Amino acid sequence: MTEIATLYYVEGETQEAIAQRLDMSRIKVGRIIKRAHAVGIVDVRVRHHPSVSAEIETALIERFGIKRALIALDHTDPERQRSEVASLVADHLTRNLSDGSVVAVGMGRNVGAVADNVFTDDSHKCSFVCAIGGSLKAGEYMNPDHICRRLAAKFGGDSETLYAPALVQHPELRQQLLENSTVRQTLDRARRADMALIGVGDMSEDSNMVRMGWFSPQEIAEARLLGTVGDMMGYDFIDIHGQTSQTKMQGRVIGLTIGDLARIPDVIAIASEQTKAAGILGALRTGVIDTLATSSSNALTVLSLDDATRKKG
């Protein structure tokens, strides 16, 4: 399968020529090539021309003072959309990581998708450090330590786990864990990172926080009534103006805060879902986001929502 895929995509051989060379039918060659797609041996990507999203990117940069915007074309399939956004972030990492780079890594499906979309032969002596604790219900795909390991394997670097739960029951317990030397050492390293990969959450009853059992649908609904529109990396709940939301859910997560992120040179916020426009706007208004990765429809909604809320403000 790999041999045929290489002949077809790399060497430029026709299916007919491959069939003659390997003494099999052209139909069988076509089926094998299709199978190579299905099992992931072949990954074909069509990059849209930069001019397609250049105007949107410029508007976001000028409006919010960010360094760059990575805008993916819209896709009806949520998983495909997540992959398209994540691939832009993966390319950004590939271009900008160097030996000695440290990347603080958050939790979630969008951050996890970045590791799946890294395709590079270059090795970097870089480090991927957990910026938030772990959660049993998050599973391997969304947990930051597993994401760090996958990224380290792709880039040839190393990873560091934050040995603490992501969520605790009381702010007092959180403070005690933050004073633990093992936890403090890892978070201090994450605070000195060159880049941070974070997700932006929404306040829907279907959010990751509800699915993982962190908060109940009722708590989410109460937070929305208080003006909460989203969260950054699973904590630091914010309103649409980028201010800290006054909800009881605050102060229970072990990880970097907005203040910590503000000191990292390139904070990359990743959000592919259409439900997250308000959360993205709130995150941008905190002033700590340097790179935004999202879909074109999300970007346009954020710009429109910014216009509407500025008029009211």
CSV table of C-alpha atoms in Angstrom, one decimal:
chain,number,residue,atom,x,y,z
A,1,MET,CA,0.0,0.0,0.0
A,2,THR,CA,2.8,2.4,0.9
A,3,GLU,CA,4.8,1.5,-2.2
A,4,ILE,CA,1.8,2.2,-4.5
A,5,ALA,CA,1.0,5.4,-2.7
A,6,THR,CA,4.6,6.6,-3.1
A,7,LEU,CA,4.6,5.7,-6.8
A,8,TYR,CA,1.4,7.6,-7.4
A,9,TYR,CA,1.7,10.7,-5.2
A,10,VAL,CA,5.5,11.1,-4.9
A,11,GLU,CA,6.9,9.7,-8.2
A,12,GLY,CA,3.9,10.9,-10.3
A,13,GLU,CA,3.2,7.5,-11.9
A,14,THR,CA,-0.2,6.9,-13.4
A,15,GLN,CA,-2.4,4.1,-12.1
A,16,GLU,CA,-2.1,2.3,-15.4
A,17,ALA,CA,1.7,2.4,-15.2
A,18,ILE,CA,1.7,1.2,-11.6
A,19,ALA,CA,-0.6,-1.7,-12.6
A,20,GLN,CA,1.8,-2.8,-15.3
A,21,ARG,CA,4.8,-2.4,-13.2
A,22,LEU,CA,3.4,-4.5,-10.3
A,23,ASP,CA,1.4,-6.9,-12.5
A,24,MET,CA,-2.0,-6.2,-11.2
A,25,SER,CA,-5.2,-4.6,-12.5
A,26,ARG,CA,-5.7,-0.8,-12.7
A,27,ILE,CA,-8.9,-1.2,-10.7
A,28,LYS,CA,-7.0,-2.9,-7.9
A,29,VAL,CA,-4.4,-0.1,-7.8
A,30,GLY,CA,-7.2,2.4,-7.5
A,31,ARG,CA,-8.7,0.5,-4.6
A,32,ILE,CA,-5.3,0.3,-2.8
A,33,ILE,CA,-4.8,4.1,-3.3
A,34,LYS,CA,-8.3,4.7,-1.9
A,35,ARG,CA,-7.5,2.4,1.1
A,36,ALA,CA,-4.3,4.3,1.7
A,37,HIS,CA,-6.4,7.4,2.3
A,38,ALA,CA,-8.7,5.6,4.6
A,39,VAL,CA,-6.0,4.2,6.9
A,40,GLY,CA,-4.0,7.4,7.0
A,41,ILE,CA,-1.0,6.4,5.0
A,42,VAL,CA,-1.8,9.2,2.6
A,43,ASP,CA,-2.7,12.7,3.8
A,44,VAL,CA,-3.7,15.0,0.9
A,45,ARG,CA,-4.2,18.7,1.8
A,46,VAL,CA,-5.3,21.5,-0.4
A,47,ARG,CA,-4.2,24.9,0.9
A,48,HIS,CA,-6.4,27.8,0.1
A,49,HIS,CA,-4.8,30.9,-1.4
A,50,PRO,CA,-3.6,33.4,1.2
A,51,SER,CA,-5.8,36.1,-0.3
A,52,VAL,CA,-8.9,34.2,0.7
A,53,SER,CA,-8.5,35.0,4.4
A,54,ALA,CA,-6.0,37.9,4.2
A,55,GLU,CA,-8.7,40.5,4.6
A,56,ILE,CA,-10.2,38.8,7.6
A,57,GLU,CA,-6.8,38.3,9.2
A,58,THR,CA,-5.9,41.9,8.7
A,59,ALA,CA,-9.2,43.1,10.3
A,60,LEU,CA,-8.6,40.9,13.4
A,61,ILE,CA,-5.0,42.0,13.8
A,62,GLU,CA,-5.9,45.7,13.5
A,63,ARG,CA,-9.0,45.4,15.7
A,64,PHE,CA,-7.6,43.4,18.6
A,65,GLY,CA,-3.9,44.1,18.4
A,66,ILE,CA,-2.9,40.5,18.0
A,67,LYS,CA,0.2,39.4,16.1
A,68,ARG,CA,-1.4,37.0,13.7
A,69,ALA,CA,-4.7,35.2,12.8
A,70,LEU,CA,-4.8,31.7,11.3
A,71,ILE,CA,-8.1,31.4,9.5
A,72,ALA,CA,-9.4,28.1,8.0
A,73,LEU,CA,-12.1,27.9,5.4
A,74,ASP,CA,-15.5,26.7,6.7
A,75,HIS,CA,-16.4,23.1,6.7
A,76,THR,CA,-19.8,21.5,7.5
A,77,ASP,CA,-18.2,18.6,9.3
A,78,PRO,CA,-17.2,19.6,12.8
A,79,GLU,CA,-14.3,17.1,13.0
A,80,ARG,CA,-13.0,18.2,9.6
A,81,GLN,CA,-13.3,21.8,10.7
A,82,ARG,CA,-11.3,21.1,13.8
A,83,SER,CA,-8.6,19.4,11.8
A,84,GLU,CA,-8.4,22.3,9.3
A,85,VAL,CA,-7.9,24.8,12.1
A,86,ALA,CA,-5.5,22.6,13.9
A,87,SER,CA,-3.4,22.0,10.8
A,88,LEU,CA,-2.8,25.8,10.6
A,89,VAL,CA,-1.5,25.8,14.2
A,90,ALA,CA,0.7,22.7,13.5
A,91,ASP,CA,2.2,24.6,10.5
A,92,HIS,CA,2.8,27.6,12.7
A,93,LEU,CA,4.6,25.5,15.3
A,94,THR,CA,6.7,23.8,12.5
A,95,ARG,CA,7.8,27.1,11.2
A,96,ASN,CA,8.6,28.8,14.5
A,97,LEU,CA,9.9,26.1,16.9
A,98,SER,CA,13.6,25.9,17.4
A,99,ASP,CA,16.0,24.1,19.7
A,100,GLY,CA,15.4,25.1,23.3
A,101,SER,CA,11.8,26.3,22.7
A,102,VAL,CA,9.3,25.6,25.5
A,103,VAL,CA,5.6,25.3,24.7
A,104,ALA,CA,2.9,25.4,27.5
A,105,VAL,CA,0.1,23.0,26.5
A,106,GLY,CA,-3.5,23.2,27.6
A,107,MET,CA,-6.4,20.8,27.4
A,108,GLY,CA,-9.2,20.0,25.0
A,109,ARG,CA,-10.2,18.6,21.6
A,110,ASN,CA,-8.8,21.6,19.6
A,111,VAL,CA,-5.4,21.5,21.3
A,112,GLY,CA,-5.3,17.7,20.9
A,113,ALA,CA,-6.0,18.0,17.2
A,114,VAL,CA,-2.8,20.0,16.7
A,115,ALA,CA,-0.7,17.0,17.6
A,116,ASP,CA,-2.6,14.9,15.0
A,117,ASN,CA,-1.9,17.4,12.3
A,118,VAL,CA,1.9,17.8,12.7
A,119,PHE,CA,3.8,16.4,9.7
A,120,THR,CA,7.4,17.2,9.8
A,121,ASP,CA,10.8,15.4,9.4
A,122,ASP,CA,12.6,18.1,11.4
A,123,SER,CA,13.6,17.4,15.0
A,124,HIS,CA,13.8,20.1,17.6
A,125,LYS,CA,15.2,19.9,21.1
A,126,CYS,CA,12.1,21.6,22.4
A,127,SER,CA,9.9,20.9,25.4
A,128,PHE,CA,6.1,20.6,25.8
A,129,VAL,CA,5.0,21.3,29.3
A,130,CYS,CA,1.5,20.8,30.7
A,131,ALA,CA,-0.1,24.2,31.6
A,132,ILE,CA,-3.0,22.5,33.4
A,133,GLY,CA,-3.5,19.4,35.5
A,134,GLY,CA,-5.1,16.2,34.2
A,135,SER,CA,-8.6,14.7,34.3
A,136,LEU,CA,-9.5,11.1,34.3
A,137,LYS,CA,-12.7,11.7,32.3
A,138,ALA,CA,-10.9,13.8,29.6
A,139,GLY,CA,-9.3,10.6,28.3
A,140,GLU,CA,-6.0,10.4,26.5
A,141,TYR,CA,-6.9,12.5,23.5
A,142,MET,CA,-7.8,15.7,25.5
A,143,ASN,CA,-5.5,15.4,28.5
A,144,PRO,CA,-2.6,17.8,28.4
A,145,ASP,CA,0.1,15.2,29.4
A,146,HIS,CA,-0.9,12.9,26.5
A,147,ILE,CA,-1.0,15.9,24.1
A,148,CYS,CA,2.5,16.9,25.3
A,149,ARG,CA,3.8,13.4,24.6
A,150,ARG,CA,2.3,13.3,21.1
A,151,LEU,CA,3.7,16.7,20.3
A,152,ALA,CA,7.1,15.7,21.7
A,153,ALA,CA,7.1,12.5,19.6
A,154,LYS,CA,6.2,14.4,16.4
A,155,PHE,CA,8.9,17.1,16.9
A,156,GLY,CA,11.5,14.9,18.5
A,157,GLY,CA,11.4,16.9,21.8
A,158,ASP,CA,10.5,16.1,25.4
A,159,SER,CA,7.4,16.5,27.5
A,160,GLU,CA,6.7,17.4,31.2
A,161,THR,CA,3.6,16.4,33.0
A,162,LEU,CA,1.9,18.5,35.7
A,163,TYR,CA,1.2,16.0,38.5
A,164,ALA,CA,-2.0,17.4,39.8
A,165,PRO,CA,-5.7,17.2,39.0
A,166,ALA,CA,-7.1,19.8,36.7
A,167,LEU,CA,-10.1,20.5,38.9
A,168,VAL,CA,-10.4,20.5,42.7
A,169,GLN,CA,-13.5,21.1,44.9
A,170,HIS,CA,-12.4,24.2,46.7
A,171,PRO,CA,-10.2,27.3,46.1
A,172,GLU,CA,-8.4,26.5,49.4
A,173,LEU,CA,-7.3,23.1,48.2
A,174,ARG,CA,-6.2,24.6,44.9
A,175,GLN,CA,-4.0,27.0,46.8
A,176,GLN,CA,-2.4,24.2,48.8
A,177,LEU,CA,-1.6,22.3,45.6
A,178,LEU,CA,-0.1,25.3,44.0
A,179,GLU,CA,2.3,25.5,47.0
A,180,ASN,CA,3.4,21.9,46.4
A,181,SER,CA,7.0,21.9,45.2
A,182,THR,CA,6.4,19.4,42.3
A,183,VAL,CA,3.4,21.3,41.0
A,184,ARG,CA,5.1,24.7,41.4
A,185,GLN,CA,8.2,23.6,39.5
A,186,THR,CA,6.2,22.5,36.5
A,187,LEU,CA,4.0,25.5,36.5
A,188,ASP,CA,7.0,27.8,36.8
A,189,ARG,CA,8.5,26.2,33.7
A,190,ALA,CA,5.2,26.6,31.9
A,191,ARG,CA,5.1,30.3,32.9
A,192,ARG,CA,8.5,30.8,31.2
A,193,ALA,CA,7.3,29.2,27.9
A,194,ASP,CA,7.9,30.8,24.5
A,195,MET,CA,4.5,29.6,23.3
A,196,ALA,CA,1.2,28.5,24.8
A,197,LEU,CA,-1.5,26.3,23.1
A,198,ILE,CA,-4.8,27.0,24.7
A,199,GLY,CA,-8.4,26.3,23.9
A,200,VAL,CA,-11.3,28.7,24.3
A,201,GLY,CA,-14.4,27.2,25.8
A,202,ASP,CA,-18.1,28.1,25.4
A,203,MET,CA,-20.9,28.0,28.0
A,204,SER,CA,-23.1,25.4,26.4
A,205,GLU,CA,-24.6,22.5,28.2
A,206,ASP,CA,-22.7,20.3,25.8
A,207,SER,CA,-19.3,21.8,26.6
A,208,ASN,CA,-16.3,19.7,27.6
A,209,MET,CA,-16.6,20.8,31.2
A,210,VAL,CA,-20.1,19.4,31.4
A,211,ARG,CA,-19.2,16.2,29.6
A,212,MET,CA,-16.3,15.6,32.0
A,213,GLY,CA,-18.5,16.2,35.0
A,214,TRP,CA,-16.6,19.3,36.1
A,215,PHE,CA,-19.7,21.4,36.3
A,216,SER,CA,-23.4,20.7,36.0
A,217,PRO,CA,-25.7,22.1,33.3
A,218,GLN,CA,-27.3,24.2,36.0
A,219,GLU,CA,-24.0,25.7,37.1
A,220,ILE,CA,-23.3,26.6,33.4
A,221,ALA,CA,-26.7,28.2,33.1
A,222,GLU,CA,-26.2,30.2,36.3
A,223,ALA,CA,-22.8,31.4,35.0
A,224,ARG,CA,-24.4,32.5,31.7
A,225,LEU,CA,-27.0,34.6,33.6
A,226,LEU,CA,-24.0,36.4,35.3
A,227,GLY,CA,-22.7,37.3,31.8
A,228,THR,CA,-20.1,34.5,31.4
A,229,VAL,CA,-19.5,33.8,27.7
A,230,GLY,CA,-16.6,31.4,27.9
A,231,ASP,CA,-13.3,30.2,29.5
A,232,MET,CA,-9.7,30.1,28.6
A,233,MET,CA,-8.1,26.6,28.9
A,234,GLY,CA,-10.8,25.4,31.3
A,235,TYR,CA,-10.6,28.2,33.8
A,236,ASP,CA,-10.5,32.0,34.1
A,237,PHE,CA,-14.2,32.4,33.1
A,238,ILE,CA,-14.7,35.7,31.3
A,239,ASP,CA,-17.5,37.9,30.1
A,240,ILE,CA,-17.8,39.4,26.6
A,241,HIS,CA,-15.6,42.3,27.6
A,242,GLY,CA,-12.7,40.1,28.6
A,243,GLN,CA,-13.2,40.8,32.3
A,244,THR,CA,-13.2,38.1,34.9
A,245,SER,CA,-16.7,36.6,35.4
A,246,GLN,CA,-18.0,36.6,38.9
A,247,THR,CA,-19.1,33.0,39.1
A,248,LYS,CA,-18.7,30.3,41.8
A,249,MET,CA,-16.8,28.1,39.2
A,250,GLN,CA,-13.8,30.4,39.4
A,251,GLY,CA,-10.6,29.5,41.3
A,252,ARG,CA,-10.8,25.7,41.3
A,253,VAL,CA,-8.5,24.7,38.4
A,254,ILE,CA,-4.8,23.9,38.7
A,255,GLY,CA,-3.0,25.7,35.9
A,256,LEU,CA,-1.8,28.9,34.4
A,257,THR,CA,-3.9,32.0,34.8
A,258,ILE,CA,-4.6,34.9,32.4
A,259,GLY,CA,-1.9,36.8,34.2
A,260,ASP,CA,0.6,34.0,33.6
A,261,LEU,CA,-0.4,33.8,29.9
A,262,ALA,CA,0.2,37.5,29.5
A,263,ARG,CA,3.9,37.0,30.1
A,264,ILE,CA,4.2,34.3,27.4
A,265,PRO,CA,5.4,35.8,24.0
A,266,ASP,CA,3.0,33.8,21.7
A,267,VAL,CA,-0.3,32.6,23.2
A,268,ILE,CA,-2.1,30.7,20.6
A,269,ALA,CA,-5.9,30.4,21.1
A,270,ILE,CA,-7.6,27.6,19.1
A,271,ALA,CA,-11.4,27.4,18.6
A,272,SER,CA,-13.1,25.7,15.7
A,273,GLU,CA,-16.7,25.3,16.9
A,274,GLN,CA,-19.3,27.8,15.7
A,275,THR,CA,-20.7,28.1,19.3
A,276,LYS,CA,-17.6,29.8,20.5
A,277,ALA,CA,-17.7,33.3,18.8
A,278,ALA,CA,-18.7,35.1,22.0
A,279,GLY,CA,-16.0,33.2,24.0
A,280,ILE,CA,-13.4,34.1,21.3
A,281,LEU,CA,-14.3,37.7,21.5
A,282,GLY,CA,-14.0,37.7,25.3
A,283,ALA,CA,-10.6,36.0,25.0
A,284,LEU,CA,-9.4,38.5,22.5
A,285,ARG,CA,-10.5,41.4,24.7
A,286,THR,CA,-8.3,40.1,27.6
A,287,GLY,CA,-5.3,41.3,25.7
A,288,VAL,CA,-3.3,38.1,26.3
A,289,ILE,CA,-3.9,36.4,22.9
A,290,ASP,CA,-1.2,36.7,20.3
A,291,THR,CA,-2.3,34.2,17.7
A,292,LEU,CA,-5.9,33.3,17.0
A,293,ALA,CA,-6.7,30.1,15.1
A,294,THR,CA,-10.3,29.6,14.0
A,295,SER,CA,-12.7,29.3,11.1
A,296,SER,CA,-13.6,32.2,8.7
A,297,SER,CA,-17.3,32.2,9.8
A,298,ASN,CA,-16.2,32.4,13.5
A,299,ALA,CA,-13.8,35.3,12.6
A,300,LEU,CA,-16.5,37.2,10.8
A,301,THR,CA,-19.0,36.7,13.6
A,302,VAL,CA,-16.4,37.9,16.2
A,303,LEU,CA,-15.9,41.1,14.2
A,304,SER,CA,-19.6,41.7,13.9
A,305,LEU,CA,-20.2,40.9,17.6
A,306,ASP,CA,-17.4,43.3,18.5
A,307,ASP,CA,-19.1,46.1,16.5
A,308,ALA,CA,-22.4,45.4,18.2
A,309,THR,CA,-21.1,45.2,21.7
A,310,ARG,CA,-18.8,48.2,21.4
A,311,LYS,CA,-21.8,50.3,20.3
A,312,LYS,CA,-23.7,49.2,23.4
A,313,GLY,CA,-20.7,49.8,25.6
